[in-house]
Coordinates of C-alpha atoms in Angstrom, one line a residue:
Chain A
X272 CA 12.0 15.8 -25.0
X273 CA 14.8 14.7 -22.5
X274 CA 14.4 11.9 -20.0
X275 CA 15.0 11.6 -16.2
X276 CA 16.2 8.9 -13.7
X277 CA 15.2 8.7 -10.4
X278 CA 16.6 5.6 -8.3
X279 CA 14.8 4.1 -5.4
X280 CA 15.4 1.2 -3.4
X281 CA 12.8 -1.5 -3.5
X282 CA 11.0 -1.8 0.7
X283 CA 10.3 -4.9 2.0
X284 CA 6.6 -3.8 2.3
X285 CA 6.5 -3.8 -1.6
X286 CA 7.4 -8.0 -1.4
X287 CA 4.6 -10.7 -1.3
X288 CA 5.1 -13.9 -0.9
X289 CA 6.5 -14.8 -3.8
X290 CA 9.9 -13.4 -2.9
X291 CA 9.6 -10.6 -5.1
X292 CA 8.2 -6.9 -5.8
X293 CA 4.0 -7.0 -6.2
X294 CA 3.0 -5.9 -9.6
X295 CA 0.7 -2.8 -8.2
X296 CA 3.6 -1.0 -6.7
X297 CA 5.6 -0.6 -10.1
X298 CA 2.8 2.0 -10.8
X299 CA 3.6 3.6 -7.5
X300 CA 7.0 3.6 -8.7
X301 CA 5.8 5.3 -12.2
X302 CA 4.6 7.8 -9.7
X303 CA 7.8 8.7 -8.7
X304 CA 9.6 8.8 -11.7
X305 CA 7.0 11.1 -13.4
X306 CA 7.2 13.0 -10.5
X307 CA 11.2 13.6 -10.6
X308 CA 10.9 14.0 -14.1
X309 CA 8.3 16.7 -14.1
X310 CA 10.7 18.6 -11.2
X311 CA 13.6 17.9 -13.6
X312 CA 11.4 20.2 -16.3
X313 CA 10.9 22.5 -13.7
X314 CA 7.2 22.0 -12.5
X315 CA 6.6 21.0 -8.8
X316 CA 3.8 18.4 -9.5
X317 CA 2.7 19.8 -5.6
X318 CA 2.4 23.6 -7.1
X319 CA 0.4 22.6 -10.4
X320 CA -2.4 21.4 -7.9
X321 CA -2.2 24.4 -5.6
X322 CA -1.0 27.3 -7.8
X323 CA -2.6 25.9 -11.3
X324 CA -5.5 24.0 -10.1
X325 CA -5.1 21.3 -11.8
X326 CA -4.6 17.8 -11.0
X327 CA -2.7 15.4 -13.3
X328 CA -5.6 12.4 -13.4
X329 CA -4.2 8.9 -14.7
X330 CA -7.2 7.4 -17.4
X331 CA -5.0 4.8 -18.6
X332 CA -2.0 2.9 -17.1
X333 CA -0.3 0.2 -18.7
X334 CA 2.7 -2.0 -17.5
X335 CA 4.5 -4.9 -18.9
X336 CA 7.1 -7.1 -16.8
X337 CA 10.0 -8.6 -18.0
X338 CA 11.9 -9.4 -15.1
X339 CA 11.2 -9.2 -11.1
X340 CA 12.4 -6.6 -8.8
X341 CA 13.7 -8.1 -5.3
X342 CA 13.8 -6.9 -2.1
X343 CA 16.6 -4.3 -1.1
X344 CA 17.6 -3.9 -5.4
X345 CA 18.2 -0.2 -6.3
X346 CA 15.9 0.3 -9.4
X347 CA 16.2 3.4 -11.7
X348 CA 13.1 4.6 -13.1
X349 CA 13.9 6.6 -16.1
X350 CA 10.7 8.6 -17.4
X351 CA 9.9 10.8 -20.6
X352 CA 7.3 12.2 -21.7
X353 CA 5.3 10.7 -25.3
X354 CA 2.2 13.0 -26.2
X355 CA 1.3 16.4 -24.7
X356 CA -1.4 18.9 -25.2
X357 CA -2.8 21.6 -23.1
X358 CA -5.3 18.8 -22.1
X359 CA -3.7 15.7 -21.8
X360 CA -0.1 14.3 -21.5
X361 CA 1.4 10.5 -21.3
X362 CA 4.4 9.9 -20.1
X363 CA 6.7 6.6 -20.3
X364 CA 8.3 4.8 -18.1
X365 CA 11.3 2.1 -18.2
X366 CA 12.5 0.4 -14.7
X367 CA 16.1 -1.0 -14.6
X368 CA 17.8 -3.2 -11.6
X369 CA 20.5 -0.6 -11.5
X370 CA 23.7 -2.9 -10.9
X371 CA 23.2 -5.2 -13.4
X372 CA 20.9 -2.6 -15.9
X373 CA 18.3 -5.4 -16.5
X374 CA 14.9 -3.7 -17.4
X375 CA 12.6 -4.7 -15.0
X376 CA 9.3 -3.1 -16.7
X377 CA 8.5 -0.8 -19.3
X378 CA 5.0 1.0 -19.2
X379 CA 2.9 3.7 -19.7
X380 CA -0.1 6.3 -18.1
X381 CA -2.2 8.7 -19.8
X382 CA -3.1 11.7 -17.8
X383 CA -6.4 14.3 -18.2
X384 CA -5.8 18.0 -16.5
X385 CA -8.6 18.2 -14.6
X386 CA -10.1 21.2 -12.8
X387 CA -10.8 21.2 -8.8
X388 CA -14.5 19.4 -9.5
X389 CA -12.9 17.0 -11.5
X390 CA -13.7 18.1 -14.6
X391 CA -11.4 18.8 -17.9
X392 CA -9.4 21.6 -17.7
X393 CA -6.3 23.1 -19.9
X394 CA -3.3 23.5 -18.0
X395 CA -2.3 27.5 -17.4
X396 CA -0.3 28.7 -20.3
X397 CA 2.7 29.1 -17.7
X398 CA 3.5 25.5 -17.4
X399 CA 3.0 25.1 -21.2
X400 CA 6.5 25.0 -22.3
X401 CA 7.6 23.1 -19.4
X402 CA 5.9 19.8 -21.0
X403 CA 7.1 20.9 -24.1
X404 CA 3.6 22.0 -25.1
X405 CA 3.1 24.6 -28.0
X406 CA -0.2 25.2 -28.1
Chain B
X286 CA -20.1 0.4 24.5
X287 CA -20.7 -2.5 22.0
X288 CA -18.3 -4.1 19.9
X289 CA -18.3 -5.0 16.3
X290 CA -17.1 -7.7 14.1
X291 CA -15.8 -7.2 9.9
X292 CA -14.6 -9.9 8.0
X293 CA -12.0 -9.4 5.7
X294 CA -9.9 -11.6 3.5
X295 CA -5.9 -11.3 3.3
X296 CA -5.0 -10.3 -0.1
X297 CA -1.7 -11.0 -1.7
X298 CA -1.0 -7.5 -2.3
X299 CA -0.6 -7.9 1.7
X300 CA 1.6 -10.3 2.4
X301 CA 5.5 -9.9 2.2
X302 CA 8.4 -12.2 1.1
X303 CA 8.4 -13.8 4.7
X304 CA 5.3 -15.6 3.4
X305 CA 3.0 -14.0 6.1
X306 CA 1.1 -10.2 5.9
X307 CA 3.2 -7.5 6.4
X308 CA 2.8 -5.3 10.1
X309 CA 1.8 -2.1 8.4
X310 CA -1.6 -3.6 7.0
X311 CA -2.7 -4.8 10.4
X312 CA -3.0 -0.9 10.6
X313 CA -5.1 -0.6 7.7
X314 CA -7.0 -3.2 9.0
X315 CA -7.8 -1.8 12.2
X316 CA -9.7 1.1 9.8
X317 CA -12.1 -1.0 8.1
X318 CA -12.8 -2.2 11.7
X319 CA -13.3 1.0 12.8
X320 CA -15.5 2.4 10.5
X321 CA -17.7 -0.8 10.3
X322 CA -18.0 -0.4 13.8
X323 CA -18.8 3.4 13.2
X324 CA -21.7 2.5 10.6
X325 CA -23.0 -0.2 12.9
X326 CA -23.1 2.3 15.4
X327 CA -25.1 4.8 13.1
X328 CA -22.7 7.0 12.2
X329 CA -21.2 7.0 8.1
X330 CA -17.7 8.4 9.0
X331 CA -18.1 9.6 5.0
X332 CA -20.7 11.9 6.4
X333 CA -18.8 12.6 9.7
X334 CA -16.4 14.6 7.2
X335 CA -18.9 15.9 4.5
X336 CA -21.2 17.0 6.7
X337 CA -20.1 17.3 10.5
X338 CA -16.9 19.0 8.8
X339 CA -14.4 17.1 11.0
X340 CA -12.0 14.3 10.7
X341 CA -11.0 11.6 12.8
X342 CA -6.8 12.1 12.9
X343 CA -5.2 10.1 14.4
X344 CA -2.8 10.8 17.0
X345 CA -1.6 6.7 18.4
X346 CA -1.9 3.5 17.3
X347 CA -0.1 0.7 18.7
X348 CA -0.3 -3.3 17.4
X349 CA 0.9 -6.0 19.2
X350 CA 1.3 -8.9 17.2
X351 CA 1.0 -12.3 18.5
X352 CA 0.5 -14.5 15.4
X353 CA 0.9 -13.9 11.7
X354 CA -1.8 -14.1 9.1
X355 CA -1.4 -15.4 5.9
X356 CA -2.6 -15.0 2.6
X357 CA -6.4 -15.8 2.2
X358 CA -6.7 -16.4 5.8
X359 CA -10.5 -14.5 6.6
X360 CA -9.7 -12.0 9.6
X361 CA -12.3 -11.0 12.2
X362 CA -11.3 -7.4 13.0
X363 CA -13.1 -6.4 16.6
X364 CA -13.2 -3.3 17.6
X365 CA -14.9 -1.3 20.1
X366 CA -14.6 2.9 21.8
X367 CA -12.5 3.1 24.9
X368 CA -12.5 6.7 26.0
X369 CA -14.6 9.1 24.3
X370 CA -15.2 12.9 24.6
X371 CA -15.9 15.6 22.5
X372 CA -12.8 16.1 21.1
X373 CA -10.9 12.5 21.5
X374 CA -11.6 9.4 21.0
X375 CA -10.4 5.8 21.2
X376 CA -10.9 3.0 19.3
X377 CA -9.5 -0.7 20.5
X378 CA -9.1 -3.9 18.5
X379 CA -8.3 -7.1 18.4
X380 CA -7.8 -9.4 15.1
X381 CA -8.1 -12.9 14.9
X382 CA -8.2 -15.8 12.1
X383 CA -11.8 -17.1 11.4
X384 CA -11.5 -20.6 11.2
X385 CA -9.3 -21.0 14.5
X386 CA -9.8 -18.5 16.1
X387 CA -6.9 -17.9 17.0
X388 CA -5.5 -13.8 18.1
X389 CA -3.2 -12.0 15.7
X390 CA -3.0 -9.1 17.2
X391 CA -4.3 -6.7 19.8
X392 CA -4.1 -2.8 19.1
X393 CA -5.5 0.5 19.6
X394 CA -5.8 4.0 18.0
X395 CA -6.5 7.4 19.5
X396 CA -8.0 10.3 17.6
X397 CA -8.4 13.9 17.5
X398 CA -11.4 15.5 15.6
X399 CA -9.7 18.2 13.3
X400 CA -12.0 20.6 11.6
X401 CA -11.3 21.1 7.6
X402 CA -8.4 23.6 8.4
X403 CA -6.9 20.5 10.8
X404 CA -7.4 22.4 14.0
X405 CA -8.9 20.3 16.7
X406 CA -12.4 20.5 16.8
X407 CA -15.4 19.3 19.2
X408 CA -17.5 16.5 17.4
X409 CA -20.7 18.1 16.9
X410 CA -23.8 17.4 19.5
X411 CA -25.4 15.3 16.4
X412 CA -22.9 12.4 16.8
X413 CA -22.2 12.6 20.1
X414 CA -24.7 9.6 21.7
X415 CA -24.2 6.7 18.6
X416 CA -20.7 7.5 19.9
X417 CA -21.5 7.1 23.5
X418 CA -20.7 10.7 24.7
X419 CA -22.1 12.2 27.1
X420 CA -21.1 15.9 27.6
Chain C
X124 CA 24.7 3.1 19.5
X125 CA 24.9 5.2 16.9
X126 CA 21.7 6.5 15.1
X127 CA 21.0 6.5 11.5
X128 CA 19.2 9.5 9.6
X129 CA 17.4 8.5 6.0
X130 CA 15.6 10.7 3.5
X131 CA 12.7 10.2 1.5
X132 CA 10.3 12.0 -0.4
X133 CA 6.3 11.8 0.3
X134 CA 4.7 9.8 -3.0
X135 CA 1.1 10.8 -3.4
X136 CA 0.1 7.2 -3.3
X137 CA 0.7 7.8 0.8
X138 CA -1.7 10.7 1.0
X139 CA -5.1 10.3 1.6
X140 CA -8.5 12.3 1.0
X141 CA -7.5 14.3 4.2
X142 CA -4.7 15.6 2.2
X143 CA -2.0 14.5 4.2
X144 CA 0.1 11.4 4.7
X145 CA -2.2 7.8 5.7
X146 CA -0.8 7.0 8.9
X147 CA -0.2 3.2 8.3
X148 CA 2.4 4.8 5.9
X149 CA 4.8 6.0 8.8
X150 CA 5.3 2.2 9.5
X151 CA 6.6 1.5 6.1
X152 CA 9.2 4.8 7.2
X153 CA 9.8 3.0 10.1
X154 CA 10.9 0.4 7.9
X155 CA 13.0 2.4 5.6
X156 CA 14.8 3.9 8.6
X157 CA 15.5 0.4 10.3
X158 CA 17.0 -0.9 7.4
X159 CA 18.9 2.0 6.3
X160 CA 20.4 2.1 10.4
X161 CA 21.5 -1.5 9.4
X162 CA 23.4 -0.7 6.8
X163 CA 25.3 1.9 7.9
X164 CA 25.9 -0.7 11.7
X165 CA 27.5 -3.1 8.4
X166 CA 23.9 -5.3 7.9
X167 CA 22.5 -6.0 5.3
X168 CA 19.2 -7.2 6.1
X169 CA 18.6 -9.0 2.3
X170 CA 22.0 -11.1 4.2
X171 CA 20.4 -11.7 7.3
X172 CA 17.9 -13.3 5.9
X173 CA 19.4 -15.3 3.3
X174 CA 23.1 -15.9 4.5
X175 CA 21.9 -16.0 8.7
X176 CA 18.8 -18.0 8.0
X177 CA 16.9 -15.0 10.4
X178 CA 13.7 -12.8 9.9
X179 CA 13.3 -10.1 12.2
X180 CA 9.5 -10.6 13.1
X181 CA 8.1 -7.3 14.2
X182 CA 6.1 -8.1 17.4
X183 CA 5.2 -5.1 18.4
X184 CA 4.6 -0.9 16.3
X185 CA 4.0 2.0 18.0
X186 CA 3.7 5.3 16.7
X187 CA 2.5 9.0 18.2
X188 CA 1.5 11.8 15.7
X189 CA 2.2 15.1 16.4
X190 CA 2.2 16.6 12.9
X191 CA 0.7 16.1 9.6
X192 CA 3.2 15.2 6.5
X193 CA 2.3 16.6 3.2
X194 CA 2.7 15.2 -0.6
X195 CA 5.9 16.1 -1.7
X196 CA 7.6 16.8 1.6
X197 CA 11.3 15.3 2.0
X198 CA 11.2 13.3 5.6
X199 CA 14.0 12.7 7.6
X200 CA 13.9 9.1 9.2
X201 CA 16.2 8.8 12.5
X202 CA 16.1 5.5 13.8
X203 CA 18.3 3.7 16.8
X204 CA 18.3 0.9 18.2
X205 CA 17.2 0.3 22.2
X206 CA 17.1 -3.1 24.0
X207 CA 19.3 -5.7 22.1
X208 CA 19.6 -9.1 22.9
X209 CA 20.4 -12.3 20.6
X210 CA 16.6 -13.0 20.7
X211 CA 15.1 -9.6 20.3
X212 CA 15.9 -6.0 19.2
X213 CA 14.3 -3.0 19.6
X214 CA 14.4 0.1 17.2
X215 CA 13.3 3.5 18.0
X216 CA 12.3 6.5 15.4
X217 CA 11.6 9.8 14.9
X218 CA 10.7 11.3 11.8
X219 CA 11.2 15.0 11.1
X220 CA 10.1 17.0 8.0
X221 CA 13.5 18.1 6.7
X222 CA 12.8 21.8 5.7
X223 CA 11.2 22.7 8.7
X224 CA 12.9 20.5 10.9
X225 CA 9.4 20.0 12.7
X226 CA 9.2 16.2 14.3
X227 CA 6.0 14.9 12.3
X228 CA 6.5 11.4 14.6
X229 CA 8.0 9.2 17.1
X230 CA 7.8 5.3 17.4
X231 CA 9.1 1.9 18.1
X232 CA 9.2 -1.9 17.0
X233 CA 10.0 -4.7 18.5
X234 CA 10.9 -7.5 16.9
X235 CA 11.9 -11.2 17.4
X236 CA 14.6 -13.4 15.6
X237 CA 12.6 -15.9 13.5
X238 CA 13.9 -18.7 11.7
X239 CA 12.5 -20.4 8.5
X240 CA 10.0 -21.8 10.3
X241 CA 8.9 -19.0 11.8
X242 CA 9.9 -20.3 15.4
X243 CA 12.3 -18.2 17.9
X244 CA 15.5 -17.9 17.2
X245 CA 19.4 -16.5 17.9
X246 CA 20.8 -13.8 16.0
X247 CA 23.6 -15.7 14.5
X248 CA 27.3 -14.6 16.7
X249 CA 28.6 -13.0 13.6
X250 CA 26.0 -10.0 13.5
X251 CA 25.6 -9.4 17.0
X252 CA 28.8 -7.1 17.4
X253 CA 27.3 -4.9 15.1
X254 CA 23.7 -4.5 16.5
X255 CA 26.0 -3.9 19.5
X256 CA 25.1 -7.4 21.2
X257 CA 27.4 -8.3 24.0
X258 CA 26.2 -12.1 24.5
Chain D
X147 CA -16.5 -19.2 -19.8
X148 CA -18.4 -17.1 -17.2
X149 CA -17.9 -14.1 -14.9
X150 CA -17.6 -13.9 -11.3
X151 CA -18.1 -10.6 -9.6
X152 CA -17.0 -9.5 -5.7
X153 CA -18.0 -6.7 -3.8
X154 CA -15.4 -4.9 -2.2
X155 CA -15.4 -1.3 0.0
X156 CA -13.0 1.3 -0.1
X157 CA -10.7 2.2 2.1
X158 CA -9.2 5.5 4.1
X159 CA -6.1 3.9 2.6
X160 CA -6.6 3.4 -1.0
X161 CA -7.5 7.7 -1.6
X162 CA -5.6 10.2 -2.3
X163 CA -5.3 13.8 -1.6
X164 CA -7.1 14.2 -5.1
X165 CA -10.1 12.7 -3.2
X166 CA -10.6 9.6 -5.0
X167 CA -8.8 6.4 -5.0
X168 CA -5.5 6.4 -5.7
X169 CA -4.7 4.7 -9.2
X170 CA -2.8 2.0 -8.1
X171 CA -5.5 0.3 -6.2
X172 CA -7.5 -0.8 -9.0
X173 CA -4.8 -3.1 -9.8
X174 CA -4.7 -4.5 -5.9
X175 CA -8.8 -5.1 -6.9
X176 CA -8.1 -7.3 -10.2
X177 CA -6.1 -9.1 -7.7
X178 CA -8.8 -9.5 -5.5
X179 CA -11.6 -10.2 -7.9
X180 CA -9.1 -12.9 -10.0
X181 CA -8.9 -14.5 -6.7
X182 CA -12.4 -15.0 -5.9
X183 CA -13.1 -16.0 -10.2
X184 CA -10.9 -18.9 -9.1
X185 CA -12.4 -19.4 -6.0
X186 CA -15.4 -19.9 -7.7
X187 CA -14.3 -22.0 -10.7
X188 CA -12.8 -24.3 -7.9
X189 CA -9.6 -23.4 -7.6
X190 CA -8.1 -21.8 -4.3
X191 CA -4.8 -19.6 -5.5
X192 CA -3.1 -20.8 -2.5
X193 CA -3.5 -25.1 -2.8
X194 CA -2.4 -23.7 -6.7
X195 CA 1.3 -22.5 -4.9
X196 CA 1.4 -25.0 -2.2
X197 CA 0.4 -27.8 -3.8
X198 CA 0.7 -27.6 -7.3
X199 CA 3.9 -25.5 -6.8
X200 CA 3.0 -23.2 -9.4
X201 CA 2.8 -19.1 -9.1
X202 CA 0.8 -17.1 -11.3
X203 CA 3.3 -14.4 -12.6
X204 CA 2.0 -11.1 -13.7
X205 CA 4.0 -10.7 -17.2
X206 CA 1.3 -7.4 -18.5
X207 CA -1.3 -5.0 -16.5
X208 CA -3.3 -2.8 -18.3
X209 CA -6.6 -0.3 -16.8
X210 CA -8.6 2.4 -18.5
X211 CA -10.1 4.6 -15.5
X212 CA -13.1 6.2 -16.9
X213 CA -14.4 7.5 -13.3
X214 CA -13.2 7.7 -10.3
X215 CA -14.2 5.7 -7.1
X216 CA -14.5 7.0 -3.9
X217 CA -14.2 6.1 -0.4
X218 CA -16.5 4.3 1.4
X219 CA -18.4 3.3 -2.2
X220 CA -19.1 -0.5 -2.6
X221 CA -17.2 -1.9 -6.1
X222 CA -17.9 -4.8 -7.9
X223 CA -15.0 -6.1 -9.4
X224 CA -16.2 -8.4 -12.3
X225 CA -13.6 -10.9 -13.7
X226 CA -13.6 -13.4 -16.0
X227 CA -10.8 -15.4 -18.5
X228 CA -10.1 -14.4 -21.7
X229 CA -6.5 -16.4 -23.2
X230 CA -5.5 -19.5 -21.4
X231 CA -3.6 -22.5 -21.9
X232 CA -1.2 -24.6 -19.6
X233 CA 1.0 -21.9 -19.9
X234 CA -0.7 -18.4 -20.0
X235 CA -3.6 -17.4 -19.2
X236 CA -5.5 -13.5 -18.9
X237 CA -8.0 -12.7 -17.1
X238 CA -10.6 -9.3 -18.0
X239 CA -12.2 -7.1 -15.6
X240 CA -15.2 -4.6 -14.9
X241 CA -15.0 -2.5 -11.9
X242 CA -18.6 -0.7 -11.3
X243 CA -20.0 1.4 -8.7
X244 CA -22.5 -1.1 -6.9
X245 CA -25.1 1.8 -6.2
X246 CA -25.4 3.7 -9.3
X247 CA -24.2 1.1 -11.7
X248 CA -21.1 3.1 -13.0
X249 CA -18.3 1.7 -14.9
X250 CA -15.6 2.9 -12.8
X251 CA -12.3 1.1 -14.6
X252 CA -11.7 -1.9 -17.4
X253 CA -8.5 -3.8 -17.8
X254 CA -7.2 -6.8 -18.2
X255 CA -3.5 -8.9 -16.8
X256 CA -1.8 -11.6 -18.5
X257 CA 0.1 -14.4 -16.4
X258 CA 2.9 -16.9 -16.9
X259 CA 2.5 -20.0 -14.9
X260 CA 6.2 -20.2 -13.0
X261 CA 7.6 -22.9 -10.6
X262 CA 9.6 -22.3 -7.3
X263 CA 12.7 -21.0 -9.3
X264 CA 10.5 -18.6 -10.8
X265 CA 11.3 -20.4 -14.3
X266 CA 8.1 -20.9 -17.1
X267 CA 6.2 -24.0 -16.2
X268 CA 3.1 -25.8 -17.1
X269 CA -0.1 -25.4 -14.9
X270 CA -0.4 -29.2 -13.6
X271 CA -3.1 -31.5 -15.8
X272 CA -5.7 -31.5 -12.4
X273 CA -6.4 -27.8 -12.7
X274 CA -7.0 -27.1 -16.1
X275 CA -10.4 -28.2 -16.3
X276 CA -11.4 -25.0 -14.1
X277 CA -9.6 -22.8 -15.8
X278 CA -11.3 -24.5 -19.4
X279 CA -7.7 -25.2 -20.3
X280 CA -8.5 -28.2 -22.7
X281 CA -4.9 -29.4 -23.4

C-alpha cells in the first residue's frame, strides 16, 4: 500500500504558550493527511459520507512526540494505511518539519464504518479496492 | 431582557505562543454564554434544533478586545438579547476576569434562524416569549 | 497595497453538527490570510516577532456571513491591508469558495504593535516600507 | 493515589458534521481534567511554569472512544496518576456521560518535565510530594 504527503504550515492559533504547537492539533493534522491520502487512492472522504453512507469513526487514536512543531514550520504529514477490512481500517501517520526532515510525531487511529445512526456498517463494495480491501 | 453570567476557565489548549488566549476563542466563548443564557432563559438550544427544527446561524460577530486573558484566568462571560424577532436575533456580550474584574472584551453576534435545509426560517410561536418576542 | 489570495482546504475538525463550517473558524482564515499577505509584502511574521521584538495584538475581529462553507471545500482567503500606521495596522478579508467563486465572508482586524511586555509599541523602521508605512 | 473528576459541557465548537464531538477534543478534556487533578493535589499548572520554571511536555497521547459524546451533554473527565518520578510522570483518564453513566472515552498521556529551553529537567524537590513523587 503506497503512502501520501500532504504539507501544511503550522497557524499561530495551533501555539500555546509554551512557544510551540499543542499536542491536540497533531490529530487534526492526522486528519488531513488521512484525508489527502484517501483522495490520493481516489476516494473523496466528503463522497463516502454522502454517496456511501458511511462515516469513517476514529475508536482509537494514538500519538507519540519526539520533537515540537513551531509556529510558521512547514510540516509534511505522510500517511499510509496498516489494516483494512470492509469494517474497519487504521491508518498511520508520521509528521516531519519539512526543511530539516526531523519527525515531529509518529501515530496512529483506528476507524469503524459506521452507518447514518451510527451504527457498524461495511463499506460499499465500490470503494473496496480503493483501501486495498479484498474482501 | 435579563442578562446572564457563565464561568469558564482558560484552558491551555487556548492560549497561543504570545503567552495570552488567542482572539478566535473569545468567539467560542461568547457561545457558551449564549447558550447558558438561552437555558437560563428556558429555552435548551439542543431542543431549539431537535425539536423546533431550526438553527441559530450566525450572520455577525464582532469582538473588541480590550485586555488579554491568560491561562487559568476564570472568565465571566455576560451576555444578554438586543433585537429580537421572529426570524433574527442578537446576542451581546461582554467578558471579564473573575478575580478583578477587569473587561476583556466586548462583542456581539447576530443570527438567522435556518430551517434544516438552511433557509431562513421564523422561530416557532413556542419559543418566542423566553426569548422576549413579541410578534 | 497589493492584496494577497491564499488557499486552503476545509478540515472536518472546522465543521460542526450543523454540517457546515464553526464560524469562530473563519477567524483562524483570517489568520492564514494575514500572514500569507505578509509574506508575499516580504514579512515574515515568525521575524517580526523574534528579530523586531513586536506582536501584532489583534484589538478588534469582525466578520459577516453570507454563505455557509462545507467540509472539504477549497477557500480562497483575500486579505489587504487598510489603515497603517507605525502603531497599528488594519487588515481586511474576504473569503470566497474557490470552485464556485461565491464570497462565503468578509471581515477585518485591527491590531496593535505590542512589545514583550505586552505594552504599545512602534513597528520597528525597517518593516514599515513594506506594510506600506510612510512615517 | 486518588482520582479527581471535573464536569465539563460541550460545546457548538467541539462537534462535527458527524454530529458528535469531533475526536480531537477528548484530548483538549485530558488537558482540562489533568489540570484540575493538580489543582486538587495542590499544585496550580501555572506557579509549576512560572515559578518552578518547569513545563509539562506531552511526549505520548493515547484514547479509545467507545461512544460518542454529544453537544450540550455534561462529561466527567476523571483523572488520576499512574508513572511518576522527578522526571516523568502519566496521568489516566475516564470520560463518562454525567447523566447516564456512560463511558464515553479512556486514555492516558505521558509527560517529560522540561525547563525554559525546552531541555529534560527535574520537577523541583517542593512539588513532588503532590504528585507522590518520593525521590
Amino acid at each position: 500500500m503506497k503512502s501520501h504527503e500532504t504539507a501544511l504550515r503550522v497557524r499561530y492559533a495551533e501555539t500555546d504558550q509554551m512557544g510551540v504547537v499543542y499536542h491536540a492539533n497533531y490529530v487534526v493534522w492526522m486528519e488531513v493527511g488521512r484525508v489527502e491520502l484517501c483522495r490520493a487512492l481516489g476516494v473523496r472522504y466528503r463522497d463516502l459520507e454522502a454517496e456511501g453512507g458511511v462515516n469513517l469513526a476514529v475508536v482509537e487514536v494514538a500519538c507519540r512526540f519526539a520533537k515540537p512543531a513551531r509556529y510558521d514550520d512547514e510540516v509534511l504529514v505522510k500517511a499510509w494505511i496498516g489494516v483494512a477490512s470492509p469494517r474497519l481500517i487504521e491508518f498511520h501517520y508520521e509528521m516531519r518539519e519539512k526543511e530539516s526532515g526531523v519527525v515531529l510525531a509518529t501515530g496512529h487511529t483506528r476507524h469503524l464504518f459506521l452507518n447514518g445512526e451510527m451504527k457498524p456498517a461495511k463499506l460499499p463494495e465500490k470503494w473496496r479496492p480503493m483501501f486495498g480491501i479484498a474482501d
